[in-house]
PDB file of C-alpha atoms in Angstrom:
ATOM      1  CA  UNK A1213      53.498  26.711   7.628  1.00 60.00           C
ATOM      2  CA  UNK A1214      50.417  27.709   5.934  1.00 79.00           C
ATOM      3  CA  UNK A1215      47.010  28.111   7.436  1.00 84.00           C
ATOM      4  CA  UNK A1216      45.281  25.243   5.896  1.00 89.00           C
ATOM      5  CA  UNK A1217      48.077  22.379   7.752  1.00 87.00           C
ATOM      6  CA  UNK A1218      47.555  24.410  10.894  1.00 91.00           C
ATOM      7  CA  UNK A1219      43.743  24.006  10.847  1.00 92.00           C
ATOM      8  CA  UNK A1220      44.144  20.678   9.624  1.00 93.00           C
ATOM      9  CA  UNK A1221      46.445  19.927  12.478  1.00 92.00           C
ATOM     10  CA  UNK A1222      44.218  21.892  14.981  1.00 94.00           C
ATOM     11  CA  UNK A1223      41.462  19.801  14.350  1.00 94.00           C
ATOM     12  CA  UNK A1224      42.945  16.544  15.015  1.00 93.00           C
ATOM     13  CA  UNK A1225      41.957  16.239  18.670  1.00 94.00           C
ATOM     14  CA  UNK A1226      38.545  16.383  18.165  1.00 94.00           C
ATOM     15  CA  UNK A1227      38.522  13.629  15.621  1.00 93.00           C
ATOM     16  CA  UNK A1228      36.845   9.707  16.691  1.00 92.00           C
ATOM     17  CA  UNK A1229      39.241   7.545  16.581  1.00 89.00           C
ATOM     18  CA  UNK A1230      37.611   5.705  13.289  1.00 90.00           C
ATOM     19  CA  UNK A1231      38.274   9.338  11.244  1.00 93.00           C
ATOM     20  CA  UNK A1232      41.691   9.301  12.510  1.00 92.00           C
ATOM     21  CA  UNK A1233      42.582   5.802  10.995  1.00 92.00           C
ATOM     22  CA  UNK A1234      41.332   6.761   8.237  1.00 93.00           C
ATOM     23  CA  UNK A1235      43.409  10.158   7.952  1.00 93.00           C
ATOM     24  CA  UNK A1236      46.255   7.597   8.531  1.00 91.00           C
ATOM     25  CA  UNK A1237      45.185   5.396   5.642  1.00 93.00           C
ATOM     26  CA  UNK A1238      45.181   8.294   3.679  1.00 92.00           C
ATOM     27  CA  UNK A1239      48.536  10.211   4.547  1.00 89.00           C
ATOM     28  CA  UNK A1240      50.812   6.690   5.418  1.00 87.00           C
ATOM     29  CA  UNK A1241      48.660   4.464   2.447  1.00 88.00           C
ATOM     30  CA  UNK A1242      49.076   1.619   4.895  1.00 88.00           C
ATOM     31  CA  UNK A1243      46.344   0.387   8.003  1.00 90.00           C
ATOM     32  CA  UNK A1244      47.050   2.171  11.216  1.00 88.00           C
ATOM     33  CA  UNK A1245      49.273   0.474  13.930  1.00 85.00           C
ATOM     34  CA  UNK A1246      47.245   0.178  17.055  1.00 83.00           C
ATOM     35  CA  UNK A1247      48.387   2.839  19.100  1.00 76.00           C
ATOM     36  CA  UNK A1248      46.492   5.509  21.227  1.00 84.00           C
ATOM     37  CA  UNK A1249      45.122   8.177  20.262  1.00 87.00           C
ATOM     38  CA  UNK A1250      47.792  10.821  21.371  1.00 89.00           C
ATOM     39  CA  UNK A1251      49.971   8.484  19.423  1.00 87.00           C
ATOM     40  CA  UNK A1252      47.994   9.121  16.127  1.00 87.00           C
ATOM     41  CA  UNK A1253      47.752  12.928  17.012  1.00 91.00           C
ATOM     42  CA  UNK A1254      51.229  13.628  17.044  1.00 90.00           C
ATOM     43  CA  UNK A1255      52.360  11.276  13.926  1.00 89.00           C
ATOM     44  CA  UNK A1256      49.283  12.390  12.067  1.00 91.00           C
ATOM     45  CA  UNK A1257      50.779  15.994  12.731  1.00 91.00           C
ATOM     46  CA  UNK A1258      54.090  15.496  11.860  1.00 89.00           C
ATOM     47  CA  UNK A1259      53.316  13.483   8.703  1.00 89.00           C
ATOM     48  CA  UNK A1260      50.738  16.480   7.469  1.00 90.00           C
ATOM     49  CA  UNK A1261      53.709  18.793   8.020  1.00 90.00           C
ATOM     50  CA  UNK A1262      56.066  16.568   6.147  1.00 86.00           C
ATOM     51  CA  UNK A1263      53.906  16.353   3.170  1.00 86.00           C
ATOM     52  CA  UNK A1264      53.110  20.150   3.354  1.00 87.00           C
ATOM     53  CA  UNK A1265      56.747  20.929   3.303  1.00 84.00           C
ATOM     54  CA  UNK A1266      57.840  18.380   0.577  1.00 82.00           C
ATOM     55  CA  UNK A1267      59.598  16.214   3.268  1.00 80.00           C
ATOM     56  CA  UNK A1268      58.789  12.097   3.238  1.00 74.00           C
ATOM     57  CA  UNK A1269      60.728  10.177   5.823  1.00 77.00           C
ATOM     58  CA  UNK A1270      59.180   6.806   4.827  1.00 74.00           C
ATOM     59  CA  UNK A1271      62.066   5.165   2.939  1.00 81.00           C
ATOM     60  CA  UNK A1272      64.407   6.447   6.330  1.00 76.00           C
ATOM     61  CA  UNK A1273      61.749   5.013   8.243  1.00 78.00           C
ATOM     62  CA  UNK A1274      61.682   1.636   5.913  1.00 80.00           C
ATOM     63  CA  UNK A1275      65.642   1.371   6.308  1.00 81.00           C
ATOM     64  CA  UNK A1276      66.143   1.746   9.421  1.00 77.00           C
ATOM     65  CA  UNK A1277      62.798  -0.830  10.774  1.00 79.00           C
ATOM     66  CA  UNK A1278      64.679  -2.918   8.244  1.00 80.00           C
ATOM     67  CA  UNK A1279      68.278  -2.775  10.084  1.00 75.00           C
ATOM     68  CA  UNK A1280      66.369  -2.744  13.488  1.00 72.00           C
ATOM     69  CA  UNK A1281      64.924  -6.021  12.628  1.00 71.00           C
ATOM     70  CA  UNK A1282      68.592  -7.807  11.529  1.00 73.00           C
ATOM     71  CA  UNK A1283      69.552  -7.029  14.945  1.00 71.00           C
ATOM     72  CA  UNK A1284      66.862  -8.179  16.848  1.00 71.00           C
ATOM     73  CA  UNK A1285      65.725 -12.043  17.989  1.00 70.00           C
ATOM     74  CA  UNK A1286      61.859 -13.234  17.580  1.00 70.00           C
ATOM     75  CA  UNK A1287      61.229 -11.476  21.498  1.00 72.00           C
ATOM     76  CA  UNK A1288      62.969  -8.273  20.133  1.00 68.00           C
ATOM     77  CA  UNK A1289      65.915  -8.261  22.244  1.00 71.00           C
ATOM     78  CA  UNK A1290      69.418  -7.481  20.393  1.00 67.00           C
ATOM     79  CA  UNK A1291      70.998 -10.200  18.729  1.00 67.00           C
ATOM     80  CA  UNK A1292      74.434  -8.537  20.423  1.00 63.00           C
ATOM     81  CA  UNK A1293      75.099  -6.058  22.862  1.00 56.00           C
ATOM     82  CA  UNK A1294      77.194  -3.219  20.829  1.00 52.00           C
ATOM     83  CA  UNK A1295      80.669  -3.001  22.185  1.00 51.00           C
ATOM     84  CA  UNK A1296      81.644  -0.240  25.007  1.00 54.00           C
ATOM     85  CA  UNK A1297      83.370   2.394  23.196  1.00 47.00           C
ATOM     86  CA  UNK A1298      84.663   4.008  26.284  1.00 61.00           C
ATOM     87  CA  UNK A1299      87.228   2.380  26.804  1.00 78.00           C
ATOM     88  CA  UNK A1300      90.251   3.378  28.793  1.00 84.00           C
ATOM     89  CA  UNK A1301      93.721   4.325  27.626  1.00 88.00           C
ATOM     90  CA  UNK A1302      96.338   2.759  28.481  1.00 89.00           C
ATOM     91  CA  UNK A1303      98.959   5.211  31.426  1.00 91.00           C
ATOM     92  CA  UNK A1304      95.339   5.903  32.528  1.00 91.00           C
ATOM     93  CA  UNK A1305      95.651   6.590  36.357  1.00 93.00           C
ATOM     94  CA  UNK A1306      92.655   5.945  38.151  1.00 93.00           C
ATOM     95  CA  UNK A1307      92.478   7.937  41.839  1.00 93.00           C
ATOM     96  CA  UNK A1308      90.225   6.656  44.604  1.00 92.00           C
ATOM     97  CA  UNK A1309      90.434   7.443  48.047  1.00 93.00           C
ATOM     98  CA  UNK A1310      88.768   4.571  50.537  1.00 93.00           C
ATOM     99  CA  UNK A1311      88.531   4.624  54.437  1.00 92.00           C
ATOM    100  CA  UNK A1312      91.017   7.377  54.468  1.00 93.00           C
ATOM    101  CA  UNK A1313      93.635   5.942  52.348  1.00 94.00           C
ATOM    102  CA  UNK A1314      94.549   6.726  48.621  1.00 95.00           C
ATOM    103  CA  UNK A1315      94.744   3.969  46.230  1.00 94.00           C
ATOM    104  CA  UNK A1316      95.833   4.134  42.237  1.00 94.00           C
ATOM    105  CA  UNK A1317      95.426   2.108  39.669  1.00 94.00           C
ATOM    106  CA  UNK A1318      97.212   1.641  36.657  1.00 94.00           C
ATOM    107  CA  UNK A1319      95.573   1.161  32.787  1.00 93.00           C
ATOM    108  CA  UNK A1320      97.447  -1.655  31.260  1.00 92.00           C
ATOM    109  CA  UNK A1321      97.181  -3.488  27.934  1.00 87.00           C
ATOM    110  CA  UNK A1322      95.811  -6.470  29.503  1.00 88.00           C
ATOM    111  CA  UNK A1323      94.369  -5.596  32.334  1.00 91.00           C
ATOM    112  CA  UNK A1324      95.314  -3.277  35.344  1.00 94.00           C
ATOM    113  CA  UNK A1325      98.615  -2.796  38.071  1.00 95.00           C
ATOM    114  CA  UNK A1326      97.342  -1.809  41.984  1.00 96.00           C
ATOM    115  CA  UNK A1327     100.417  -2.025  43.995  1.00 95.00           C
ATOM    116  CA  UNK A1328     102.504  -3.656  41.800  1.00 94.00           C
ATOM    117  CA  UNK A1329     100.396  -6.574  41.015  1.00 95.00           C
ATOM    118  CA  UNK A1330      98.692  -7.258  37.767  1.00 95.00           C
ATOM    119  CA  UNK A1331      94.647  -7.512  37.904  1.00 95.00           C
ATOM    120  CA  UNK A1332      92.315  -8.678  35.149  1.00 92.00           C
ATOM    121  CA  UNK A1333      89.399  -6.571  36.101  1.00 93.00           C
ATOM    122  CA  UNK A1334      89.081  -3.247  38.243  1.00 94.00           C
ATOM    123  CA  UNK A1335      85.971  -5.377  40.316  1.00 94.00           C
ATOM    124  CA  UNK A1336      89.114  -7.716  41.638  1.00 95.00           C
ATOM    125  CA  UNK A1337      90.742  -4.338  43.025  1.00 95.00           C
ATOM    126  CA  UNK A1338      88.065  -3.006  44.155  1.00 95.00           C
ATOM    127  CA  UNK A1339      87.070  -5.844  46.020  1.00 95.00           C
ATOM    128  CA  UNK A1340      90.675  -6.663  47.296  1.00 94.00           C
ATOM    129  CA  UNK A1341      90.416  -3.283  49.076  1.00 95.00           C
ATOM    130  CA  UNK A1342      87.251  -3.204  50.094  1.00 94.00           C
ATOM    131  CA  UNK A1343      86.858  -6.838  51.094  1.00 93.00           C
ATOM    132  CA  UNK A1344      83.763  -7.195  49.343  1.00 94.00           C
ATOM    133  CA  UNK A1345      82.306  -7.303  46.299  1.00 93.00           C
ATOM    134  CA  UNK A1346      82.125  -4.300  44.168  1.00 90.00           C
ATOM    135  CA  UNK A1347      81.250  -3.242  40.452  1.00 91.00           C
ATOM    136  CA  UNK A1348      84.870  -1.622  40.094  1.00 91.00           C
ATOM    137  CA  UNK A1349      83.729   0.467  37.253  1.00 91.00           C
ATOM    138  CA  UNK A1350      81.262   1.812  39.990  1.00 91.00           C
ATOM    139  CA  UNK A1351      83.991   1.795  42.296  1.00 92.00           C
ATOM    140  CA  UNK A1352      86.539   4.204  40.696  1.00 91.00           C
ATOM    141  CA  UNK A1353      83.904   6.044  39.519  1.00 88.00           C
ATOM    142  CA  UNK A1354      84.133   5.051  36.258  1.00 87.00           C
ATOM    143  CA  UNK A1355      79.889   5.071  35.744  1.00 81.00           C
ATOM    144  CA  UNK A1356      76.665   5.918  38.231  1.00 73.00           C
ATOM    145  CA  UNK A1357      74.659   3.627  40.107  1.00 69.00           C
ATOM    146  CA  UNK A1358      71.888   2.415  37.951  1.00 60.00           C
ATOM    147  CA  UNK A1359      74.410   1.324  34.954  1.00 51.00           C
ATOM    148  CA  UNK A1360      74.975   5.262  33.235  1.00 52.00           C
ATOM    149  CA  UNK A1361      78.248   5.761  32.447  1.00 52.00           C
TER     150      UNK A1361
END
């Protein structure tokens, strides 16, 4: 990077906030979004290093506000929640030792065998052995508390 971006860049923080709207103006051709000012610093950065190095992400940017937008309602939640694509194979054997006693579960096509008996859902096995109710997923280990998998 050459030394005129870097001063350029170095002398960003001590900007007002009215010179660094107009920087955006200037580098984006569009108003400013309103944002705070570390927000500005560190897009007005990046874009002065994109247009120093021949790079412009805009139409990326365009597309993919554009496909963000198809899949979002007027509150901006998804439209659809994308499908789980871990899903298990079936022969999976899932292992889970409970008060002292080991208990396997089968991966079927539709659904699951525990002892011989077919199950829709791993929460229904977990809560038949547990007597309670369980997120079997969570149960057999399948993904942390707190929804990771």
């Amino acid at each position: 990077m050459n030394d005129k971006v870097l001063s350029q860049i170095a002398a960003l923080p001590n900007k007002s906030a009215a010179e660094l709207k107009t920087l955006w103006k200037e580098l984006y051709q569009q108003e400013p979004p309103a944002f705070n000012k570390p927000f500005y610093l560190k897009r007005l950065a990046y874009r002065l290093q994109e247009l120093a190095h021949g790079v412009d992400t805009r139409p990326l940017e365009r597309k993919l506000e554009i496909h963000a937008r198809q899949h979002l309602d007027a509150k901006g939640q998804l439209l659809r929640k994308p499908r789980n694509t871990k899903t298990l194979v079936v022969g999976t054997r899932l292992v889970r030792e409970h008060n002292g006693e080991q208990h396997q579960v089968t991966v079927l096509t539709n659904g699951f065998d525990y002892r011989g008996q077919r199950y829709k859902s791993l929460s229904a096995i977990a809560r038949s052995i547990t007597g309670t109710q369980w997120s079997g997923p969570l149960f057999f280990g399948l993904k942390q508390g707190g929804g990771k998998a």
